[in-house]
mmCIF file of C-alpha atoms in Angstrom:
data_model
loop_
_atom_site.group_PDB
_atom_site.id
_atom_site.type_symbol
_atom_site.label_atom_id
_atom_site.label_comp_id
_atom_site.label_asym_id
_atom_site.label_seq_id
_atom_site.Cartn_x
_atom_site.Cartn_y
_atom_site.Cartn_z
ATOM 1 C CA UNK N 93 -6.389 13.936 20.193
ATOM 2 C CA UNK N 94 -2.736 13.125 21.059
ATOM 3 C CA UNK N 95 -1.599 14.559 24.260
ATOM 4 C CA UNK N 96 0.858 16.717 22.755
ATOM 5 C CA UNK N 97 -1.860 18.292 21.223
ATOM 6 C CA UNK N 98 -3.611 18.604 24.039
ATOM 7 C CA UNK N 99 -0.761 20.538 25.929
ATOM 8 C CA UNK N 100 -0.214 22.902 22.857
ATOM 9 C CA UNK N 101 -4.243 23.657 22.848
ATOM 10 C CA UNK N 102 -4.109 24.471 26.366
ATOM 11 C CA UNK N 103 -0.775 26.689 25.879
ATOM 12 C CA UNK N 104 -2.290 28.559 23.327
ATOM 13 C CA UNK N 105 -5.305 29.026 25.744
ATOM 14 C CA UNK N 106 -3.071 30.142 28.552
ATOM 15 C CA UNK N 107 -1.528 32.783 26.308
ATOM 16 C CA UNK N 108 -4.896 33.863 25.032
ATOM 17 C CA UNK N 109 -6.255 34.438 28.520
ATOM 18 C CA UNK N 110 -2.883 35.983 29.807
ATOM 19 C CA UNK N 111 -2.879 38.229 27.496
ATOM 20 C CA UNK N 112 -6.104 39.530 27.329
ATOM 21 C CA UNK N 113 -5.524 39.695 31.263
ATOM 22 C CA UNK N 114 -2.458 41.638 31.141
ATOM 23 C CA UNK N 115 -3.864 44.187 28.145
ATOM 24 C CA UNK N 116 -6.139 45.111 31.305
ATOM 25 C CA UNK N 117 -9.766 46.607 30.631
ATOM 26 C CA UNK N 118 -10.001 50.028 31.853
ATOM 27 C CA UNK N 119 -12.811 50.273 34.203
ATOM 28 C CA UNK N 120 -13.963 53.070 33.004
ATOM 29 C CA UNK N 121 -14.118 52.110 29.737
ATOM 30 C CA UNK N 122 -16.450 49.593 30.860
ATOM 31 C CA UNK N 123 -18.770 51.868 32.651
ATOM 32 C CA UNK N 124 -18.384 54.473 30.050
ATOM 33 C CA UNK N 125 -20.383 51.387 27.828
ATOM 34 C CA UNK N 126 -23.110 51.066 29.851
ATOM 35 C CA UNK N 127 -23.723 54.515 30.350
ATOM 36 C CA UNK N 128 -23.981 54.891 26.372
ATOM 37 C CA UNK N 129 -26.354 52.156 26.372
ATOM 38 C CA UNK N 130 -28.601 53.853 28.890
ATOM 39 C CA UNK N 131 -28.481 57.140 27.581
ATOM 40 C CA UNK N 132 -29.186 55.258 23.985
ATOM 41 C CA UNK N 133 -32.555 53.752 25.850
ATOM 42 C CA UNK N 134 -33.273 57.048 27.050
ATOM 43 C CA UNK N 135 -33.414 58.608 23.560
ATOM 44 C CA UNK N 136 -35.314 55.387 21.949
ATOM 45 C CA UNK N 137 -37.941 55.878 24.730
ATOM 46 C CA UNK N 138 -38.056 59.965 24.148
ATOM 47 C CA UNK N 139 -37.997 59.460 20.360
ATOM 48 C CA UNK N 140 -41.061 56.946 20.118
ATOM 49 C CA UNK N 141 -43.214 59.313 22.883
ATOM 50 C CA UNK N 142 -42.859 61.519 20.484
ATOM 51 C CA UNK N 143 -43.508 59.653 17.165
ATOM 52 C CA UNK N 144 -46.743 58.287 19.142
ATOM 53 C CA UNK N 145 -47.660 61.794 20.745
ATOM 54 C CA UNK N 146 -48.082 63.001 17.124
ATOM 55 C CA UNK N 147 -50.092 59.979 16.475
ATOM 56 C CA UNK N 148 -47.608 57.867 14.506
ATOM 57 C CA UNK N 149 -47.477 54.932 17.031
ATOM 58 C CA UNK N 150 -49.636 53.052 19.149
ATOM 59 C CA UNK N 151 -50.859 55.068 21.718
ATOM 60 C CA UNK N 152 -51.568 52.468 23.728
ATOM 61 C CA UNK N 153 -47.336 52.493 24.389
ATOM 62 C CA UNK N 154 -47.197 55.458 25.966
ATOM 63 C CA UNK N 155 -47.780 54.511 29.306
ATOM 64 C CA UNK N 156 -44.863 51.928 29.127
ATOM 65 C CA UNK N 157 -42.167 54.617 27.422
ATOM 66 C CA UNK N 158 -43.077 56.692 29.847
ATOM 67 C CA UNK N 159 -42.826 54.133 32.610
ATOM 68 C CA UNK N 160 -39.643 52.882 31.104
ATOM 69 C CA UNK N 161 -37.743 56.692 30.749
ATOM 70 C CA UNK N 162 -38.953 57.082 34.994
ATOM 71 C CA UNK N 163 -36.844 53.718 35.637
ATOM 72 C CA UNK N 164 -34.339 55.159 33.564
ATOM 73 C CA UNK N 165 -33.952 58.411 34.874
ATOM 74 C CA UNK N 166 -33.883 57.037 38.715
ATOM 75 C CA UNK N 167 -30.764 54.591 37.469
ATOM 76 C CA UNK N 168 -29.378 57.404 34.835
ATOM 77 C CA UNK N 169 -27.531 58.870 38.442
ATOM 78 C CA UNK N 170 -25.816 55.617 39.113
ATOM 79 C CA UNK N 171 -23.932 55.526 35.211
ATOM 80 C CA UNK N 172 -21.611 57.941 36.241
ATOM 81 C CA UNK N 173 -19.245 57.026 38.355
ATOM 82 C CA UNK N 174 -15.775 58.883 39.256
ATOM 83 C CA UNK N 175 -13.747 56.053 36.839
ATOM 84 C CA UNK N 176 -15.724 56.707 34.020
ATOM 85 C CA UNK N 177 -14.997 60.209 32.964
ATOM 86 C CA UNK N 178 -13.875 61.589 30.112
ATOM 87 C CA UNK N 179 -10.458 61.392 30.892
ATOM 88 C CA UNK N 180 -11.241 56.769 30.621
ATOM 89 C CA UNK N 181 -12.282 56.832 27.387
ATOM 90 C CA UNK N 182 -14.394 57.596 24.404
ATOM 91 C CA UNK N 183 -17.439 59.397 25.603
ATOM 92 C CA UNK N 184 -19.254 63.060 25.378
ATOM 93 C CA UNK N 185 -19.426 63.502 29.007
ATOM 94 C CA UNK N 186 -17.710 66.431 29.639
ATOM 95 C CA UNK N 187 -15.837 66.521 33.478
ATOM 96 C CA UNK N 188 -17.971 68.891 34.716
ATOM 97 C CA UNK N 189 -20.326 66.572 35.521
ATOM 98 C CA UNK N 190 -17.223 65.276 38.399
ATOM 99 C CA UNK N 191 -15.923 68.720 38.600
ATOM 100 C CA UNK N 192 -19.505 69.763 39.641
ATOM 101 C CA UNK N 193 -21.415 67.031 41.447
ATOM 102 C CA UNK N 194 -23.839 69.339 43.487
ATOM 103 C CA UNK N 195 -25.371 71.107 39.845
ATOM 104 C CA UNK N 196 -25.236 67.487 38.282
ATOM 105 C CA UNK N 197 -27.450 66.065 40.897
ATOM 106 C CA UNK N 198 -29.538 68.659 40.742
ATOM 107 C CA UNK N 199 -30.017 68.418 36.972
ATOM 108 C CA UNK N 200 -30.193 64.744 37.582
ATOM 109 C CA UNK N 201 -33.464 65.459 39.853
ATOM 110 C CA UNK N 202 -35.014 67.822 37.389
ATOM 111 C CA UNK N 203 -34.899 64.560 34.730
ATOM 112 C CA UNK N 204 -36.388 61.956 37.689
ATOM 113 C CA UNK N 205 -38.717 64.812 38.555
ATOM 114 C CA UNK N 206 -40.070 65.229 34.930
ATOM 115 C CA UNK N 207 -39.670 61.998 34.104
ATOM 116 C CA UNK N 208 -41.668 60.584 36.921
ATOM 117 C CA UNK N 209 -44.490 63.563 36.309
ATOM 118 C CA UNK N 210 -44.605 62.385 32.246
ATOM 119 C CA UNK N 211 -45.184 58.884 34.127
ATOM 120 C CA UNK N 212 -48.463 59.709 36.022
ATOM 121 C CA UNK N 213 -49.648 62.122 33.255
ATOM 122 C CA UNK N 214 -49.489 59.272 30.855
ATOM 123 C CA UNK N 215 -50.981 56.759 32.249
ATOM 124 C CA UNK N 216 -54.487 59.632 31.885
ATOM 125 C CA UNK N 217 -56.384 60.274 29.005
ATOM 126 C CA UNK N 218 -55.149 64.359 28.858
ATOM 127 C CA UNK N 219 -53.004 64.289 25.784
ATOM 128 C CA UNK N 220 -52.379 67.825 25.641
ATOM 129 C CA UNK N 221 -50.833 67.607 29.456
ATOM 130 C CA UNK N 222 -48.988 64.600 28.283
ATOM 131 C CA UNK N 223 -47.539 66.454 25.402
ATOM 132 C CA UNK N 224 -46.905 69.284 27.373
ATOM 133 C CA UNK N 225 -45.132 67.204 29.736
ATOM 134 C CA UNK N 226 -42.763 65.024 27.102
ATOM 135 C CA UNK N 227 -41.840 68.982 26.135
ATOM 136 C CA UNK N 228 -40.941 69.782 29.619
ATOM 137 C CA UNK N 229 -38.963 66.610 30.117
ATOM 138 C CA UNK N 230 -37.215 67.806 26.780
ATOM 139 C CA UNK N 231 -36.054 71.253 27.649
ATOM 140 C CA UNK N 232 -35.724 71.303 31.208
ATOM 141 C CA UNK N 233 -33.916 67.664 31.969
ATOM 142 C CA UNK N 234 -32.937 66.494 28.298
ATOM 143 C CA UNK N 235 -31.507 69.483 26.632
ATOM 144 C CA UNK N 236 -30.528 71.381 29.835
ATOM 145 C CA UNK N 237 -28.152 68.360 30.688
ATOM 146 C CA UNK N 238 -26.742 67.755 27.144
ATOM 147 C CA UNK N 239 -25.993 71.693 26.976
ATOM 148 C CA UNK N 240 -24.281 72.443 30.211
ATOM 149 C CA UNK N 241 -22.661 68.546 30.832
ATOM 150 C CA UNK N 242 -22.351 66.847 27.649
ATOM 151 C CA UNK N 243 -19.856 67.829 24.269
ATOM 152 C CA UNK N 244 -21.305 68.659 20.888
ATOM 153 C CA UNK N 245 -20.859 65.829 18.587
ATOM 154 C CA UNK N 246 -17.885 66.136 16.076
#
C-alpha cells in the first residue's frame, strides 16, 4: 500500500475513533445494560425452576438454578447504581428505587434472603418445600420488587 494510502486509512481511523469519543457513552446507559442482562438471568433461572418443579426439566438442575439465582440476588444490589436511573436511559426502573434506598435494600434482602433459603432447600430431596420456596421467592422478592420499584411494560 502506497503511503498516501496509508495516511488516508489512518485519517479515516482517527475520525472514526474521535467521533465515537466525542458522541460520549452515557454511563448510565452502560450500567442500565448490564442490569437488564442480570435481571434477564434472573428470570431464565426463575422460569426453568419452575418448568423443572412441575417436572418438565431435569431435576437434577435445580440445585444449580437455584445456586445460580443466590449469586444473582447477592450481585442484583450492586446493578443499580445512582448513574443508572431512569432519568440515563431506556429502562423500567422506576426512581424510587434512588428516591428510596432504605425500602430498596430492604426488598433487596428479602430476594438474597429467599433466594439463598430456595438454595439450601434445593439442594434436599423435599420437593414440596422446594416448591413452596420458588413461590415465596416469587411473591415476596420477585413480584413485591417489580410492583412497588419497577414500571409496567408498555
Amino acid at each position: 500500500m502506497k503511503l498516501a494510502g496509508i495516511k488516508r486509512l489512518t485519517t479515516a481511523a482517527l475520525i472514526a475513533v474521535t467521533t465515537l469519543a466525542s458522541a460520549g457513552v452515557n454511563a448510565g446507559s452502560i450500567e442500565i445494560k448490564y442490569r437488564q442482562a442480570v435481571m434477564t438471568a434472573i428470570g431464565g433461572h426463575m422460569g426453568a425452576m419452575v418448568a423443572i418443579l412441575n417436572g418438565n426439566g431435569n431435576r437434577d438442575h435445580l440445585k444449580p438454578h437455584a445456586d445460580a439465582m443466590a449469586a444473582l440476588a447477592k450481585m442484583s444490589a450492586d446493578v443499580f447504581p445512582a448513574d443508572s436511573s431512569e432519568m440515563d436511559g431506556i429502562t423500567r426502573a422506576l426512581g424510587t428505587i434512588w428516591d428510596k434506598p432504605k425500602e430498596f435494600a430492604a426488598m433487596q434482602k428479602t430476594f438474597r434472603n429467599a433466594a439463598n433459603k430456595l438454595a439450601e432447600l434445593a439442594g434436599s430431596s423435599d420437593g414440596a418445600a422446594t416448591a413452596e420456596q420458588l413461590g415465596v421467592l416469587g411473591k415476596s422478592a420477585c413480584k413485591a420488587c417489580h410492583t412497588d420499584f419497577r414500571a409496567k411494560k408498555q
